[in-house]
Amino acid sequence: MKRVKEACICQTLHFMLKDDIEHELAVKLVNEEVAKYKESLDKTRTKYRITEETTQPDGSVIIRIKKQYNTSPVGAYLD
């Protein structure tokens, strides 16, 4: 029998601009979406560490994140 002792998931998320709206509004909406994403992680008590957050020249945002997989213990993954 096997059991998961520790687990994390590594993701690269690209929060992209919407094409059909004004650029400044699209950038504002992307920043709001990033904030809501972070809030949702905190609200659900998901353990995570953002290793990189980069705003692209067009205003979109790329986040590299390590986060808890389901409810598995994270061990040393987030150190």
Tab-separated table of C-alpha atoms in Angstrom:
chain	number	residue	atom	x	y	z
A	1	MET	CA	0.000	0.000	0.000
A	2	LYS	CA	1.219	3.513	-0.725
A	3	ARG	CA	0.365	6.852	0.817
A	4	VAL	CA	1.218	10.373	-0.199
A	5	LYS	CA	3.608	11.745	2.411
A	6	GLU	CA	4.148	15.197	0.894
A	7	ALA	CA	2.880	16.861	-2.257
A	8	CYS	CA	2.948	20.195	-4.052
A	9	ILE	CA	2.104	21.337	-7.514
A	10	CYS	CA	4.215	23.778	-9.524
A	11	GLN	CA	2.352	26.010	-11.933
A	12	THR	CA	3.055	28.865	-14.288
A	13	LEU	CA	-0.080	30.961	-14.645
A	14	HIS	CA	-0.509	33.624	-17.333
A	15	PHE	CA	-3.211	36.154	-16.525
A	16	MET	CA	-3.886	37.457	-20.024
A	17	LEU	CA	-5.549	40.650	-21.196
A	18	LYS	CA	-8.949	40.545	-22.813
A	19	ASP	CA	-8.806	41.635	-26.453
A	20	ASP	CA	-12.219	43.218	-26.792
A	21	ILE	CA	-11.830	46.037	-24.236
A	22	GLU	CA	-9.697	49.150	-23.793
A	23	HIS	CA	-6.084	48.394	-22.824
A	24	GLU	CA	-6.070	50.330	-19.535
A	25	LEU	CA	-9.262	48.616	-18.387
A	26	ALA	CA	-7.892	45.227	-19.429
A	27	VAL	CA	-4.738	45.801	-17.345
A	28	LYS	CA	-6.863	46.853	-14.357
A	29	LEU	CA	-9.009	43.717	-14.695
A	30	VAL	CA	-5.915	41.491	-14.878
A	31	ASN	CA	-4.526	43.026	-11.688
A	32	GLU	CA	-7.877	42.495	-9.970
A	33	GLU	CA	-7.939	38.873	-11.166
A	34	VAL	CA	-4.447	38.277	-9.742
A	35	ALA	CA	-5.514	39.764	-6.405
A	36	LYS	CA	-8.677	37.627	-6.331
A	37	TYR	CA	-6.625	34.513	-7.104
A	38	LYS	CA	-4.301	35.205	-4.174
A	39	GLU	CA	-7.264	35.948	-1.908
A	40	SER	CA	-8.927	32.667	-2.913
A	41	LEU	CA	-5.769	30.737	-1.964
A	42	ASP	CA	-5.730	32.457	1.427
A	43	LYS	CA	-9.467	31.974	1.924
A	44	THR	CA	-9.231	28.226	1.280
A	45	ARG	CA	-6.103	28.045	3.468
A	46	THR	CA	-4.067	26.598	0.620
A	47	LYS	CA	-0.386	26.758	1.452
A	48	TYR	CA	1.592	28.358	-1.370
A	49	ARG	CA	4.696	30.291	-2.311
A	50	ILE	CA	4.918	32.579	-5.305
A	51	THR	CA	8.424	32.128	-6.667
A	52	GLU	CA	8.109	34.758	-9.392
A	53	GLU	CA	5.570	37.369	-10.447
A	54	THR	CA	6.308	39.261	-13.640
A	55	THR	CA	4.306	41.950	-15.381
A	56	GLN	CA	4.741	41.625	-19.129
A	57	PRO	CA	5.214	44.637	-21.453
A	58	ASP	CA	1.568	44.330	-22.577
A	59	GLY	CA	0.328	44.489	-18.957
A	60	SER	CA	-0.473	40.798	-18.528
A	61	VAL	CA	0.963	38.987	-15.492
A	62	ILE	CA	2.848	35.696	-15.244
A	63	ILE	CA	3.047	33.981	-11.859
A	64	ARG	CA	5.172	30.962	-10.992
A	65	ILE	CA	3.738	29.308	-7.910
A	66	LYS	CA	4.258	26.244	-5.750
A	67	LYS	CA	1.111	25.311	-3.916
A	68	GLN	CA	-0.371	22.607	-1.776
A	69	TYR	CA	-1.876	19.720	-3.699
A	70	ASN	CA	-5.339	18.980	-2.321
A	71	THR	CA	-4.911	18.687	1.442
A	72	SER	CA	-1.639	16.762	1.378
A	73	PRO	CA	1.133	17.914	3.716
A	74	VAL	CA	3.673	20.130	1.934
A	75	GLY	CA	6.752	19.103	3.898
A	76	ALA	CA	9.847	21.035	2.820
A	77	TYR	CA	8.503	21.946	-0.631
A	78	LEU	CA	7.634	25.506	0.399
A	79	ASP	CA	10.806	26.231	2.401
